[in-house]
Amino acid sequence: MDMNFKTACVTGGAGFIGSHLVRELLRRSMHVTVIDDLSVGRRDNVPAGAEFVHGDVLDPQIARIAARSELVFHLAARVAIRSSFEFITEDVTTNVVGTASVLRAIATAPERRVRRLLFASSMAVYADADAPVPLAETFRLEPISPYGVSKLAAERLVLQVCAQTGIDACVLRLFNTYGPGQAYSPYVGVVTIFSRQMAAGERPAIFGDGLQCRDFVHVDDIVQGFMRAMARARPGAVFNIGSGSGLTVRELHERIADVLGYRAAPLFAPAVAGEVRHSIADIGRAARELGYQPTRRFQESVADVVREVVGGNHGH
Ligand code: NAD
């Protein structure tokens, strides 16, 4: 079912995951338009060859630009879970109303070009899991952070509006993504945070007891998930995209410390409201329906990634 798209728009394409995705689309000789307000993303993150539009997806004029492509990847969002209580209005505005804005533009465009929309959702839509077991897409949807609520509302809007207007939509629930090019912020991306802090001789803080599990998935595999969903997903489908296995935050700290030859013990800080205890992807559906298989196991790729993160100059 290769749909043979020639034009794509990536909202949030100047960000971490978006810029990797854009690079792959360009490699496939597609014409790519990036929409990004550069609130987090950076202009020089946008791969050469993509058309760049600086603007906010909430602006109807900007959202209308997305409606000119055959394929839309909607990634623009405010991502930090931890700051999600403080910035609840901004998060909901960007993540929910921003998605509605893109949908309206696509659905009401005079000439309907968009055939498929892929939405970057998150593991944050799931209820808290009390055991470190992989969660299937059918697991309870009961987000414990406003960020998770905003992602769930947005994915529901995407599926509903697209079904009603005859656009193929697909939701990818991404797990903890790591890899080169993630902007450094104290709130998002624990691999980047630990690596940068250890390299600078600072002591990273582990929130809670550090025995919480996370599914760390390399950005290359996230891109693979998007590419497979672009070509093969059945309309209305929802897929977890992760590595399929979990690592505790303590183990993560140890692995990164080993790579950097860092000796100090971690600091422990109180657990943070809104963060789930365990989060591991069951990737069976993506494997069966899309042929998705993670190619980069954390244990094997951690050394390269930590060096990439520490060596790169991204966002610091
Ligand atoms: P990111 O912050 O690097 O990318 C988001 C981009 O969106 C940024 O470049 C930002 O400038 C842009 N943006 C924000 N608000 C905008 C607006 N109103 N209009 C236009 N552009 C706007 O984050 P990322 O990690 O690359 O995340 C990409 C997507 O994947 C997000 O939707 C996020 O919710 C989702 N996701 C990420 C992870 C992860 O671990 N990184 C996990 C699950 C889901």
Tab-separated table of C-alpha atoms and ligand atoms in Angstrom, residues 11-18 35-42 55-58 74-79 94 119-123 147 151 173-178 182-183 188, ligand 1:
chain	number	residue	atom	x	y	z
A	11	THR	CA	4.919	20.880	11.971
A	12	GLY	CA	7.563	21.165	14.687
A	13	GLY	CA	10.150	20.248	12.042
A	14	ALA	CA	12.847	22.450	13.605
A	15	GLY	CA	12.643	20.365	16.786
A	16	PHE	CA	14.412	17.218	17.881
A	17	ILE	CA	12.296	14.465	16.330
A	18	GLY	CA	10.926	16.650	13.543
A	35	ILE	CA	6.330	24.887	10.074
A	36	ASP	CA	7.877	25.852	13.404
A	37	ASP	CA	7.566	28.873	15.689
A	38	LEU	CA	11.129	28.274	16.956
A	39	SER	CA	9.910	28.391	20.558
A	40	VAL	CA	12.135	25.374	21.194
A	41	GLY	CA	13.340	24.334	17.762
A	42	ARG	CA	16.150	26.092	15.957
A	55	GLY	CA	5.124	30.668	12.458
A	56	ASP	CA	2.673	29.381	14.991
A	57	VAL	CA	0.232	26.614	14.050
A	58	LEU	CA	-2.418	28.537	15.991
A	74	HIS	CA	1.870	17.034	13.135
A	75	LEU	CA	4.585	17.239	15.786
A	76	ALA	CA	4.410	20.863	16.927
A	77	ALA	CA	3.719	20.770	20.646
A	78	ARG	CA	4.859	21.915	24.034
A	79	VAL	CA	6.554	18.833	25.340
A	94	THR	CA	-0.566	24.661	21.717
A	119	PHE	CA	0.081	12.626	14.686
A	120	ALA	CA	2.884	12.401	17.271
A	121	SER	CA	1.152	11.400	20.477
A	122	SER	CA	2.798	10.163	23.632
A	123	MET	CA	3.033	7.398	26.206
A	147	TYR	CA	0.416	17.227	29.053
A	151	LYS	CA	-2.070	14.702	23.873
A	173	ARG	CA	2.321	7.095	20.675
A	174	LEU	CA	6.000	7.775	21.079
A	175	PHE	CA	7.924	6.644	24.164
A	176	ASN	CA	11.049	8.285	25.663
A	177	THR	CA	13.005	9.320	22.620
A	178	TYR	CA	16.753	9.825	22.753
A	182	GLN	CA	17.698	17.203	21.412
A	183	ALA	CA	17.649	20.762	22.768
A	188	VAL	CA	12.798	17.028	28.742
B	1	NAD	P1	10.722	19.522	20.392
B	1	NAD	O1	10.330	20.520	21.435
B	1	NAD	O2	12.142	19.395	20.017
B	1	NAD	O3	9.854	19.751	19.074
B	1	NAD	C1	8.617	20.418	19.060
B	1	NAD	C2	8.731	21.557	18.063
B	1	NAD	O4	7.473	22.218	17.955
B	1	NAD	C3	9.753	22.613	18.479
B	1	NAD	O5	10.672	22.814	17.429
B	1	NAD	C4	8.919	23.854	18.740
B	1	NAD	O6	9.633	25.048	18.422
B	1	NAD	C5	7.714	23.614	17.858
B	1	NAD	N1	6.497	24.279	18.310
B	1	NAD	C6	6.007	24.365	19.571
B	1	NAD	N2	4.864	25.054	19.577
B	1	NAD	C7	4.610	25.420	18.297
B	1	NAD	C8	3.575	26.176	17.666
B	1	NAD	N3	2.552	26.654	18.381
B	1	NAD	N4	3.638	26.350	16.327
B	1	NAD	C9	4.669	25.859	15.608
B	1	NAD	N5	5.682	25.161	16.155
B	1	NAD	C10	5.647	24.933	17.473
B	1	NAD	O7	10.154	18.110	20.917
B	1	NAD	P2	10.297	16.643	20.293
B	1	NAD	O8	10.876	15.807	21.357
B	1	NAD	O9	10.929	16.675	18.957
B	1	NAD	O10	8.757	16.244	20.156
B	1	NAD	C11	8.084	16.174	18.910
B	1	NAD	C12	6.708	15.557	19.129
B	1	NAD	O11	6.830	14.235	19.657
B	1	NAD	C13	5.842	16.340	20.114
B	1	NAD	O12	4.523	16.363	19.610
B	1	NAD	C14	5.901	15.524	21.381
B	1	NAD	O13	4.728	15.675	22.168
B	1	NAD	C15	6.036	14.116	20.829
B	1	NAD	N6	6.702	13.180	21.769
B	1	NAD	C16	8.031	13.339	22.081
B	1	NAD	C17	8.616	12.434	22.972
B	1	NAD	C18	10.082	12.522	23.361
B	1	NAD	O14	10.537	11.697	24.160
B	1	NAD	N7	10.853	13.478	22.843
B	1	NAD	C19	7.867	11.396	23.520
B	1	NAD	C20	6.524	11.292	23.187
B	1	NAD	C21	5.951	12.184	22.293
